[in-house]
PDB file of C-alpha atoms in Angstrom:
ATOM      1  CA  MET A   1       0.000   0.000   0.000  1.00 71.00           C
ATOM      2  CA  LEU A   2       2.971   2.316   0.519  1.00 77.00           C
ATOM      3  CA  ASP A   3       3.928   1.753  -3.120  1.00 81.00           C
ATOM      4  CA  TYR A   4       0.359   2.511  -4.127  1.00 79.00           C
ATOM      5  CA  ALA A   5       0.450   5.782  -2.169  1.00 82.00           C
ATOM      6  CA  ARG A   6       3.738   6.820  -3.739  1.00 86.00           C
ATOM      7  CA  GLY A   7       2.331   6.103  -7.167  1.00 88.00           C
ATOM      8  CA  VAL A   8      -0.854   8.097  -6.781  1.00 85.00           C
ATOM      9  CA  ALA A   9       0.824  11.066  -5.065  1.00 88.00           C
ATOM     10  CA  GLY A  10       3.432  11.418  -7.792  1.00 91.00           C
ATOM     11  CA  GLU A  11       5.549  14.526  -8.106  1.00 93.00           C
ATOM     12  CA  GLY A  12       4.814  18.219  -7.717  1.00 94.00           C
ATOM     13  CA  SER A  13       4.114  20.667  -4.913  1.00 94.00           C
ATOM     14  CA  VAL A  14       2.995  19.677  -1.419  1.00 94.00           C
ATOM     15  CA  VAL A  15      -0.597  20.640  -2.161  1.00 93.00           C
ATOM     16  CA  GLU A  16      -0.619  18.680  -5.433  1.00 94.00           C
ATOM     17  CA  ARG A  17       0.713  15.504  -3.797  1.00 94.00           C
ATOM     18  CA  ALA A  18      -1.604  15.881  -0.813  1.00 93.00           C
ATOM     19  CA  ARG A  19      -4.593  16.410  -3.090  1.00 92.00           C
ATOM     20  CA  ARG A  20      -3.828  13.272  -5.114  1.00 91.00           C
ATOM     21  CA  LEU A  21      -3.463  11.151  -1.971  1.00 90.00           C
ATOM     22  CA  TYR A  22      -6.631  12.658  -0.479  1.00 89.00           C
ATOM     23  CA  LYS A  23      -8.594  11.961  -3.654  1.00 87.00           C
ATOM     24  CA  ALA A  24      -7.197   8.456  -3.911  1.00 84.00           C
ATOM     25  CA  LEU A  25      -8.343   7.606  -0.392  1.00 81.00           C
ATOM     26  CA  LEU A  26     -11.831   8.887  -1.075  1.00 79.00           C
ATOM     27  CA  ASP A  27     -12.043   7.172  -4.465  1.00 75.00           C
ATOM     28  CA  TYR A  28     -10.463   3.933  -3.315  1.00 68.00           C
ATOM     29  CA  GLY A  29     -13.603   2.580  -1.767  1.00 52.00           C
ATOM     30  CA  LEU A  30     -13.459   3.940   1.781  1.00 54.00           C
ATOM     31  CA  ASN A  31     -16.966   4.362   3.119  1.00 52.00           C
ATOM     32  CA  ILE A  32     -17.558   7.272   5.470  1.00 50.00           C
ATOM     33  CA  GLY A  33     -19.183   6.025   8.666  1.00 51.00           C
ATOM     34  CA  TYR A  34     -18.843   9.225  10.669  1.00 48.00           C
ATOM     35  CA  CYS A  35     -22.188  10.810  11.435  1.00 47.00           C
ATOM     36  CA  GLU A  36     -23.826  12.787  14.208  1.00 48.00           C
ATOM     37  CA  ASP A  37     -26.087   9.928  15.309  1.00 52.00           C
ATOM     38  CA  LEU A  38     -23.799   8.010  17.650  1.00 47.00           C
ATOM     39  CA  SER A  39     -26.401   5.291  18.095  1.00 48.00           C
ATOM     40  CA  LEU A  40     -25.615   3.971  14.635  1.00 51.00           C
ATOM     41  CA  ALA A  41     -23.058   1.179  14.458  1.00 54.00           C
ATOM     42  CA  ARG A  42     -19.976   2.491  12.711  1.00 54.00           C
ATOM     43  CA  ARG A  43     -18.449  -0.794  11.669  1.00 56.00           C
ATOM     44  CA  PRO A  44     -20.150  -3.891  10.308  1.00 53.00           C
ATOM     45  CA  ASP A  45     -18.896  -7.211  11.602  1.00 55.00           C
ATOM     46  CA  GLY A  46     -15.547  -8.182  10.126  1.00 55.00           C
ATOM     47  CA  SER A  47     -14.565  -4.701   8.950  1.00 59.00           C
ATOM     48  CA  LYS A  48     -11.160  -3.178   9.592  1.00 61.00           C
ATOM     49  CA  THR A  49     -10.584  -1.133  12.735  1.00 65.00           C
ATOM     50  CA  ALA A  50      -8.511   2.037  12.954  1.00 65.00           C
ATOM     51  CA  ALA A  51      -5.665   0.122  14.566  1.00 65.00           C
ATOM     52  CA  GLN A  52      -5.661  -2.452  11.782  1.00 67.00           C
ATOM     53  CA  VAL A  53      -5.639   0.261   9.146  1.00 67.00           C
ATOM     54  CA  PHE A  54      -2.655   1.874  10.821  1.00 68.00           C
ATOM     55  CA  TYR A  55      -0.582  -1.231  11.460  1.00 67.00           C
ATOM     56  CA  GLU A  56      -1.425  -3.152   8.258  1.00 65.00           C
ATOM     57  CA  GLN A  57      -0.061  -0.534   5.893  1.00 57.00           C
ATOM     58  CA  ASP A  58       1.054  -3.072   3.313  1.00 56.00           C
ATOM     59  CA  VAL A  59      -2.347  -4.699   2.933  1.00 52.00           C
ATOM     60  CA  GLN A  60      -4.171  -3.666  -0.225  1.00 47.00           C
ATOM     61  CA  GLY A  61      -7.938  -3.604  -0.197  1.00 46.00           C
ATOM     62  CA  LYS A  62     -10.896  -1.463   0.549  1.00 51.00           C
ATOM     63  CA  ARG A  63     -11.163   0.073   4.021  1.00 54.00           C
ATOM     64  CA  PHE A  64     -14.233   0.909   6.018  1.00 52.00           C
ATOM     65  CA  ALA A  65     -13.498   4.216   7.756  1.00 58.00           C
ATOM     66  CA  ILE A  66     -14.650   6.851  10.153  1.00 66.00           C
ATOM     67  CA  CYS A  67     -12.689  10.025  10.793  1.00 74.00           C
ATOM     68  CA  LEU A  68     -10.057   8.131  12.790  1.00 78.00           C
ATOM     69  CA  GLU A  69      -9.513   5.518  10.134  1.00 76.00           C
ATOM     70  CA  TYR A  70      -8.995   8.165   7.479  1.00 78.00           C
ATOM     71  CA  THR A  71      -6.627  10.104   9.698  1.00 83.00           C
ATOM     72  CA  LEU A  72      -4.565   7.090  10.704  1.00 83.00           C
ATOM     73  CA  LEU A  73      -4.368   5.833   7.157  1.00 83.00           C
ATOM     74  CA  PHE A  74      -3.285   9.200   5.739  1.00 86.00           C
ATOM     75  CA  LEU A  75      -0.715   9.603   8.527  1.00 87.00           C
ATOM     76  CA  ALA A  76       0.680   6.166   7.769  1.00 85.00           C
ATOM     77  CA  LEU A  77       0.960   6.844   4.038  1.00 86.00           C
ATOM     78  CA  ALA A  78       2.062  10.499   4.085  1.00 90.00           C
ATOM     79  CA  PRO A  79       5.813   9.905   4.687  1.00 91.00           C
ATOM     80  CA  ALA A  80       5.999   7.662   1.615  1.00 89.00           C
ATOM     81  CA  CYS A  81       4.642  10.615  -0.380  1.00 92.00           C
ATOM     82  CA  GLY A  82       7.108  13.088   1.090  1.00 93.00           C
ATOM     83  CA  LEU A  83       4.379  14.783   3.152  1.00 94.00           C
ATOM     84  CA  GLU A  84       4.585  15.904   6.780  1.00 94.00           C
ATOM     85  CA  ALA A  85       1.183  15.212   8.286  1.00 93.00           C
ATOM     86  CA  VAL A  86       0.035  15.754  11.875  1.00 93.00           C
ATOM     87  CA  ALA A  87      -3.097  14.708  13.737  1.00 91.00           C
ATOM     88  CA  MET A  88      -5.659  17.357  14.625  1.00 92.00           C
ATOM     89  CA  ARG A  89      -8.653  17.390  16.942  1.00 90.00           C
ATOM     90  CA  LYS A  90     -11.745  19.519  16.558  1.00 88.00           C
ATOM     91  CA  LEU A  91     -11.997  21.762  19.585  1.00 83.00           C
ATOM     92  CA  GLU A  92     -14.943  21.123  21.817  1.00 72.00           C
ATOM     93  CA  SER A  93     -15.854  22.002  25.353  1.00 63.00           C
ATOM     94  CA  ILE A  94     -17.088  19.131  27.462  1.00 63.00           C
ATOM     95  CA  GLY A  95     -19.715  21.495  28.819  1.00 53.00           C
ATOM     96  CA  GLU A  96     -21.318  21.999  25.419  1.00 50.00           C
ATOM     97  CA  GLY A  97     -22.608  18.476  25.006  1.00 47.00           C
ATOM     98  CA  ARG A  98     -24.798  16.003  26.827  1.00 55.00           C
ATOM     99  CA  GLY A  99     -23.718  12.518  27.730  1.00 76.00           C
ATOM    100  CA  PHE A 100     -20.417  11.340  26.303  1.00 83.00           C
ATOM    101  CA  VAL A 101     -17.951  13.440  24.323  1.00 84.00           C
ATOM    102  CA  PHE A 102     -16.999  12.127  20.884  1.00 81.00           C
ATOM    103  CA  GLY A 103     -13.734  13.571  19.564  1.00 81.00           C
ATOM    104  CA  HIS A 104     -13.758  14.413  15.850  1.00 84.00           C
ATOM    105  CA  ILE A 105     -10.286  13.836  14.402  1.00 86.00           C
ATOM    106  CA  ALA A 106      -8.767  15.225  11.209  1.00 90.00           C
ATOM    107  CA  LEU A 107      -5.223  15.948  10.078  1.00 92.00           C
ATOM    108  CA  ALA A 108      -3.098  18.688   8.634  1.00 94.00           C
ATOM    109  CA  VAL A 109      -0.234  18.766   6.178  1.00 95.00           C
ATOM    110  CA  ARG A 110       2.625  21.187   6.680  1.00 93.00           C
ATOM    111  CA  ASP A 111       3.303  23.369   3.669  1.00 92.00           C
ATOM    112  CA  GLY A 112       6.249  25.478   4.783  1.00 86.00           C
ATOM    113  CA  ASP A 113       5.282  27.082   8.076  1.00 81.00           C
ATOM    114  CA  PRO A 114       1.488  26.991   7.835  1.00 90.00           C
ATOM    115  CA  LEU A 115      -0.609  23.896   8.453  1.00 93.00           C
ATOM    116  CA  ARG A 116      -3.403  23.091   6.026  1.00 94.00           C
ATOM    117  CA  LEU A 117      -6.318  21.088   7.338  1.00 93.00           C
ATOM    118  CA  ILE A 118      -7.499  17.960   5.550  1.00 90.00           C
ATOM    119  CA  ASP A 119     -10.750  16.639   6.985  1.00 86.00           C
ATOM    120  CA  LEU A 120     -11.412  13.429   5.091  1.00 79.00           C
ATOM    121  CA  ALA A 121     -14.532  12.473   7.000  1.00 75.00           C
ATOM    122  CA  ALA A 122     -16.127  15.842   6.201  1.00 78.00           C
ATOM    123  CA  ARG A 123     -14.626  15.834   2.680  1.00 80.00           C
ATOM    124  CA  ARG A 124     -12.880  19.153   3.167  1.00 85.00           C
ATOM    125  CA  PHE A 125      -9.465  19.770   1.689  1.00 90.00           C
ATOM    126  CA  TRP A 126      -6.753  22.351   2.278  1.00 92.00           C
ATOM    127  CA  ARG A 127      -8.106  25.046   4.526  1.00 91.00           C
ATOM    128  CA  ASP A 128      -6.820  26.882   7.574  1.00 92.00           C
ATOM    129  CA  PRO A 129      -7.169  24.654  10.664  1.00 92.00           C
ATOM    130  CA  VAL A 130      -9.503  27.054  12.458  1.00 91.00           C
ATOM    131  CA  GLY A 131     -11.310  25.268  15.282  1.00 91.00           C
ATOM    132  CA  PHE A 132      -8.762  22.418  15.410  1.00 93.00           C
ATOM    133  CA  GLU A 133      -5.671  21.823  17.524  1.00 91.00           C
ATOM    134  CA  GLU A 134      -2.655  19.626  16.878  1.00 92.00           C
ATOM    135  CA  ILE A 135      -2.494  16.547  19.096  1.00 91.00           C
ATOM    136  CA  SER A 136       0.105  13.922  19.906  1.00 89.00           C
ATOM    137  CA  GLN A 137       0.124  10.340  18.687  1.00 85.00           C
ATOM    138  CA  ASP A 138      -0.814   9.202  22.206  1.00 87.00           C
ATOM    139  CA  ARG A 139      -3.830  11.481  22.251  1.00 89.00           C
ATOM    140  CA  LEU A 140      -4.820  10.366  18.763  1.00 88.00           C
ATOM    141  CA  VAL A 141      -4.822   6.714  19.810  1.00 87.00           C
ATOM    142  CA  GLY A 142      -6.594   7.754  23.008  1.00 90.00           C
ATOM    143  CA  TYR A 143      -9.413   9.219  20.944  1.00 88.00           C
ATOM    144  CA  TYR A 144      -9.669   5.975  19.014  1.00 84.00           C
ATOM    145  CA  HIS A 145     -10.292   4.116  22.296  1.00 88.00           C
ATOM    146  CA  ASN A 146     -12.513   6.924  23.610  1.00 88.00           C
ATOM    147  CA  ASN A 147     -14.762   6.930  20.554  1.00 83.00           C
ATOM    148  CA  SER A 148     -14.911   3.141  20.544  1.00 83.00           C
ATOM    149  CA  GLY A 149     -16.012   3.289  24.186  1.00 86.00           C
ATOM    150  CA  ILE A 150     -18.906   5.565  23.264  1.00 84.00           C
ATOM    151  CA  ILE A 151     -20.036   3.182  20.543  1.00 80.00           C
ATOM    152  CA  PHE A 152     -19.840   0.218  22.937  1.00 83.00           C
ATOM    153  CA  SER A 153     -21.828   2.131  25.547  1.00 84.00           C
ATOM    154  CA  LEU A 154     -24.576   3.062  23.106  1.00 78.00           C
ATOM    155  CA  GLN A 155     -24.747  -0.583  22.081  1.00 78.00           C
ATOM    156  CA  GLY A 156     -25.238  -1.586  25.727  1.00 82.00           C
ATOM    157  CA  ARG A 157     -21.803  -3.224  26.013  1.00 85.00           C
ATOM    158  CA  GLY A 158     -20.846  -1.672  29.336  1.00 89.00           C
ATOM    159  CA  GLN A 159     -17.782  -3.766  30.201  1.00 92.00           C
ATOM    160  CA  GLU A 160     -16.241  -3.219  26.776  1.00 90.00           C
ATOM    161  CA  ALA A 161     -17.004   0.498  27.020  1.00 90.00           C
ATOM    162  CA  GLU A 162     -15.270   0.788  30.372  1.00 95.00           C
ATOM    163  CA  ALA A 163     -12.250  -1.114  29.066  1.00 94.00           C
ATOM    164  CA  ALA A 164     -12.031   1.190  26.043  1.00 91.00           C
ATOM    165  CA  PHE A 165     -12.267   4.345  28.166  1.00 95.00           C
ATOM    166  CA  SER A 166      -9.612   2.917  30.483  1.00 96.00           C
ATOM    167  CA  ARG A 167      -7.292   2.406  27.523  1.00 94.00           C
ATOM    168  CA  ALA A 168      -7.929   6.013  26.489  1.00 94.00           C
ATOM    169  CA  VAL A 169      -6.987   7.230  29.965  1.00 96.00           C
ATOM    170  CA  ALA A 170      -3.851   5.093  29.906  1.00 95.00           C
ATOM    171  CA  CYS A 171      -2.838   6.503  26.511  1.00 92.00           C
ATOM    172  CA  ASP A 172      -3.207  10.126  27.574  1.00 93.00           C
ATOM    173  CA  PRO A 173      -4.130  10.812  31.221  1.00 96.00           C
ATOM    174  CA  ALA A 174      -3.882  14.577  30.594  1.00 95.00           C
ATOM    175  CA  THR A 175      -7.102  14.643  28.524  1.00 93.00           C
ATOM    176  CA  ALA A 176     -10.153  15.573  30.590  1.00 94.00           C
ATOM    177  CA  THR A 177     -12.549  14.036  28.048  1.00 93.00           C
ATOM    178  CA  PHE A 178     -11.277  10.509  28.682  1.00 95.00           C
ATOM    179  CA  TRP A 179     -11.717  10.760  32.475  1.00 97.00           C
ATOM    180  CA  TYR A 180     -15.102  12.410  32.034  1.00 96.00           C
ATOM    181  CA  ASN A 181     -16.446   9.694  29.741  1.00 95.00           C
ATOM    182  CA  ARG A 182     -15.304   6.846  31.981  1.00 97.00           C
ATOM    183  CA  GLY A 183     -16.629   8.638  35.056  1.00 97.00           C
ATOM    184  CA  SER A 184     -19.980   9.253  33.372  1.00 95.00           C
ATOM    185  CA  LEU A 185     -20.210   5.587  32.390  1.00 96.00           C
ATOM    186  CA  LEU A 186     -19.463   4.507  35.957  1.00 97.00           C
ATOM    187  CA  LEU A 187     -22.027   6.979  37.281  1.00 95.00           C
ATOM    188  CA  ARG A 188     -24.685   5.511  35.001  1.00 93.00           C
ATOM    189  CA  GLY A 189     -23.750   2.089  36.328  1.00 94.00           C
ATOM    190  CA  GLY A 190     -24.269   3.137  39.946  1.00 94.00           C
ATOM    191  CA  GLN A 191     -20.564   3.166  40.836  1.00 97.00           C
ATOM    192  CA  ALA A 192     -20.609   6.600  42.449  1.00 97.00           C
ATOM    193  CA  GLN A 193     -17.305   6.285  44.307  1.00 97.00           C
ATOM    194  CA  SER A 194     -15.284   5.340  41.239  1.00 97.00           C
ATOM    195  CA  ALA A 195     -17.218   7.858  39.161  1.00 97.00           C
ATOM    196  CA  SER A 196     -16.372  10.625  41.622  1.00 98.00           C
ATOM    197  CA  GLN A 197     -12.668   9.816  41.405  1.00 98.00           C
ATOM    198  CA  ASP A 198     -12.684   9.997  37.603  1.00 98.00           C
ATOM    199  CA  LEU A 199     -14.806  13.137  37.485  1.00 97.00           C
ATOM    200  CA  ARG A 200     -12.522  14.848  39.987  1.00 98.00           C
ATOM    201  CA  GLN A 201      -9.634  14.105  37.646  1.00 98.00           C
ATOM    202  CA  ALA A 202     -11.614  15.603  34.775  1.00 97.00           C
ATOM    203  CA  ALA A 203     -12.498  18.681  36.834  1.00 96.00           C
ATOM    204  CA  GLY A 204      -8.841  19.210  37.691  1.00 97.00           C
ATOM    205  CA  LEU A 205      -7.977  19.188  33.989  1.00 96.00           C
ATOM    206  CA  ASP A 206     -11.003  21.220  32.857  1.00 93.00           C
ATOM    207  CA  PRO A 207     -12.241  23.228  35.868  1.00 94.00           C
ATOM    208  CA  ALA A 208     -14.617  25.363  33.785  1.00 91.00           C
ATOM    209  CA  SER A 209     -16.583  22.434  32.360  1.00 91.00           C
ATOM    210  CA  VAL A 210     -20.212  22.676  33.391  1.00 92.00           C
ATOM    211  CA  GLN A 211     -20.876  19.092  32.333  1.00 92.00           C
ATOM    212  CA  VAL A 212     -18.044  17.730  34.470  1.00 94.00           C
ATOM    213  CA  LEU A 213     -19.181  19.752  37.481  1.00 95.00           C
ATOM    214  CA  THR A 214     -22.780  18.618  37.055  1.00 94.00           C
ATOM    215  CA  ASN A 215     -21.917  14.927  36.843  1.00 95.00           C
ATOM    216  CA  LEU A 216     -19.486  15.291  39.737  1.00 97.00           C
ATOM    217  CA  ALA A 217     -22.284  16.852  41.789  1.00 96.00           C
ATOM    218  CA  VAL A 218     -24.550  13.882  41.039  1.00 95.00           C
ATOM    219  CA  ALA A 219     -21.816  11.464  42.127  1.00 97.00           C
ATOM    220  CA  GLU A 220     -21.077  13.416  45.309  1.00 97.00           C
ATOM    221  CA  SER A 221     -24.761  13.588  46.175  1.00 95.00           C
ATOM    222  CA  ALA A 222     -25.045   9.809  45.765  1.00 95.00           C
ATOM    223  CA  LEU A 223     -22.140   9.475  48.213  1.00 96.00           C
ATOM    224  CA  GLY A 224     -23.857  11.718  50.740  1.00 94.00           C
ATOM    225  CA  GLN A 225     -21.460  14.603  50.157  1.00 95.00           C
ATOM    226  CA  VAL A 226     -24.233  17.181  49.913  1.00 93.00           C
ATOM    227  CA  GLY A 227     -22.043  20.205  50.597  1.00 94.00           C
ATOM    228  CA  GLU A 228     -19.631  19.277  47.814  1.00 96.00           C
ATOM    229  CA  ALA A 229     -22.515  18.539  45.447  1.00 96.00           C
ATOM    230  CA  ARG A 230     -24.004  21.957  46.168  1.00 95.00           C
ATOM    231  CA  ARG A 231     -20.641  23.667  45.629  1.00 96.00           C
ATOM    232  CA  CYS A 232     -20.241  21.998  42.227  1.00 96.00           C
ATOM    233  CA  LEU A 233     -23.747  22.892  41.103  1.00 96.00           C
ATOM    234  CA  TYR A 234     -23.581  26.529  42.170  1.00 96.00           C
ATOM    235  CA  LEU A 235     -20.227  26.878  40.436  1.00 96.00           C
ATOM    236  CA  ALA A 236     -21.764  25.289  37.332  1.00 95.00           C
ATOM    237  CA  ARG A 237     -24.695  27.708  37.509  1.00 95.00           C
ATOM    238  CA  THR A 238     -22.289  30.640  37.745  1.00 95.00           C
ATOM    239  CA  LEU A 239     -20.541  29.392  34.618  1.00 94.00           C
ATOM    240  CA  ALA A 240     -23.763  28.596  32.739  1.00 92.00           C
ATOM    241  CA  PRO A 241     -26.831  30.275  34.271  1.00 94.00           C
ATOM    242  CA  ASP A 242     -29.073  29.024  31.446  1.00 93.00           C
ATOM    243  CA  ASP A 243     -28.128  25.341  31.665  1.00 93.00           C
ATOM    244  CA  ALA A 244     -31.312  23.348  32.253  1.00 94.00           C
ATOM    245  CA  ARG A 245     -29.526  20.289  33.629  1.00 92.00           C
ATOM    246  CA  VAL A 246     -27.804  22.358  36.310  1.00 95.00           C
ATOM    247  CA  ALA A 247     -31.121  23.918  37.346  1.00 96.00           C
ATOM    248  CA  PHE A 248     -32.814  20.515  37.435  1.00 96.00           C
ATOM    249  CA  ASN A 249     -30.128  18.979  39.640  1.00 94.00           C
ATOM    250  CA  LEU A 250     -30.241  21.945  42.000  1.00 96.00           C
ATOM    251  CA  GLY A 251     -33.935  21.149  42.350  1.00 95.00           C
ATOM    252  CA  VAL A 252     -33.214  17.496  43.075  1.00 95.00           C
ATOM    253  CA  LEU A 253     -30.676  18.474  45.719  1.00 94.00           C
ATOM    254  CA  ALA A 254     -33.127  20.880  47.344  1.00 94.00           C
ATOM    255  CA  TYR A 255     -35.889  18.264  47.277  1.00 94.00           C
ATOM    256  CA  GLU A 256     -33.643  15.669  48.911  1.00 91.00           C
ATOM    257  CA  GLU A 257     -32.953  18.219  51.657  1.00 91.00           C
ATOM    258  CA  LYS A 258     -36.747  18.634  52.042  1.00 93.00           C
ATOM    259  CA  ASP A 259     -36.672  22.236  50.820  1.00 95.00           C
ATOM    260  CA  ARG A 260     -39.712  22.011  48.590  1.00 95.00           C
ATOM    261  CA  THR A 261     -39.932  25.746  47.975  1.00 95.00           C
ATOM    262  CA  ALA A 262     -36.406  25.851  46.553  1.00 96.00           C
ATOM    263  CA  ALA A 263     -36.984  22.633  44.593  1.00 94.00           C
ATOM    264  CA  GLU A 264     -40.101  24.099  42.976  1.00 94.00           C
ATOM    265  CA  GLU A 265     -38.230  27.287  42.082  1.00 96.00           C
ATOM    266  CA  HIS A 266     -35.355  25.374  40.478  1.00 96.00           C
ATOM    267  CA  TRP A 267     -37.658  23.101  38.473  1.00 95.00           C
ATOM    268  CA  ARG A 268     -39.720  26.032  37.232  1.00 95.00           C
ATOM    269  CA  GLN A 269     -36.463  27.651  36.164  1.00 96.00           C
ATOM    270  CA  THR A 270     -35.539  24.414  34.378  1.00 95.00           C
ATOM    271  CA  LEU A 271     -38.771  24.465  32.389  1.00 95.00           C
ATOM    272  CA  ALA A 272     -38.337  28.148  31.598  1.00 95.00           C
ATOM    273  CA  ILE A 273     -34.971  27.260  30.058  1.00 95.00           C
ATOM    274  CA  ASP A 274     -36.086  23.996  28.451  1.00 94.00           C
ATOM    275  CA  PRO A 275     -39.878  23.534  28.234  1.00 92.00           C
ATOM    276  CA  VAL A 276     -39.492  19.915  27.069  1.00 90.00           C
ATOM    277  CA  HIS A 277     -37.328  18.838  30.022  1.00 93.00           C
ATOM    278  CA  HIS A 278     -39.426  15.799  30.893  1.00 92.00           C
ATOM    279  CA  GLN A 279     -37.778  14.976  34.230  1.00 92.00           C
ATOM    280  CA  ALA A 280     -38.299  18.484  35.585  1.00 93.00           C
ATOM    281  CA  ARG A 281     -41.921  18.432  34.417  1.00 93.00           C
ATOM    282  CA  ARG A 282     -42.615  15.084  36.128  1.00 93.00           C
ATOM    283  CA  TRP A 283     -40.835  15.977  39.365  1.00 94.00           C
ATOM    284  CA  LEU A 284     -42.510  19.384  39.582  1.00 94.00           C
ATOM    285  CA  ALA A 285     -45.932  17.876  38.876  1.00 92.00           C
ATOM    286  CA  ASP A 286     -45.433  15.298  41.640  1.00 93.00           C
ATOM    287  CA  LEU A 287     -44.294  17.996  44.069  1.00 93.00           C
ATOM    288  CA  LEU A 288     -47.359  20.113  43.310  1.00 91.00           C
ATOM    289  CA  ARG A 289     -49.767  17.195  43.682  1.00 90.00           C
ATOM    290  CA  CYS A 290     -48.174  16.211  46.987  1.00 90.00           C
ATOM    291  CA  SER A 291     -48.543  19.829  48.120  1.00 90.00           C
ATOM    292  CA  GLY A 292     -52.296  19.772  47.507  1.00 90.00           C
ATOM    293  CA  ARG A 293     -52.131  21.595  44.167  1.00 91.00           C
ATOM    294  CA  GLN A 294     -53.528  18.709  42.154  1.00 87.00           C
ATOM    295  CA  GLU A 295     -54.955  20.734  39.277  1.00 88.00           C
ATOM    296  CA  GLU A 296     -51.764  22.778  38.815  1.00 87.00           C
ATOM    297  CA  GLY A 297     -49.730  19.574  38.908  1.00 84.00           C
ATOM    298  CA  LEU A 298     -51.855  18.055  36.152  1.00 86.00           C
ATOM    299  CA  ARG A 299     -51.427  21.175  34.009  1.00 87.00           C
ATOM    300  CA  ILE A 300     -47.639  20.979  34.449  1.00 87.00           C
ATOM    301  CA  LEU A 301     -47.622  17.291  33.622  1.00 82.00           C
ATOM    302  CA  GLY A 302     -49.668  17.962  30.519  1.00 80.00           C
ATOM    303  CA  GLY A 303     -47.287  20.680  29.421  1.00 64.00           C
ATOM    304  CA  LEU A 304     -49.903  23.407  29.885  1.00 55.00           C
ATOM    305  CA  GLY A 305     -48.435  25.140  32.904  1.00 49.00           C
TER     306      GLY A 305
END
């Protein structure tokens, strides 16, 4: 496959060789599996993984690929074409998403001093790498394990997901995303103590992440650490006053402390931010019914209040 890459890249400027290799990869039968719906399986049974693509460079044949497969394959073939390629990660804040954080990977080719982004999964070629940062090989492989862990989790394969997230952490323990995803998985599985440890690591690496603080608060509350849970949530609210999940969890904390007035206020705030927040609507309706306001509770439950 290295000979194939050399042949298709040919001679010429950096951009000309990079364009030929880019086009060859897209035309060679690679199927893009990257999409926003993480519930879709990205690889059919028996297809090549990113690691196999990277380490089996001499094997000809069609490759099934997501963004990582494309990136690893281009990185493996670039030196044979006289190209200096580096891995790139699309910048994201953990606090911007819900649930797990999937890291979108691309690459860049150095043309003199500037880097030019090549995003094979998005079929974008040769632009300024705005919104991306260069990452190490360890972090690149870490994202492979991280993204695999998300897929396993969405497929209900909890043990495999935890193992994948653990490999991501081992590859690059300085990445908050990897600790956050494993901690969130453990929290969903009822392992609050282990989840708290991971989420504390994530918070140390990304102290301004609202999502990390919110999940850490849930873990601390489950462990009976109410003061720490409250501290995390109020800090999260300071950072993101319009975050519905923060408001909802403040309501849960208040309700567990038998402060129904505060709980009602927080859940009404949640619905003001996100009218379709079903948990807040159910909890508020139950609180109102238990407080003798049956009719108002039914209106809230029906989405009319």
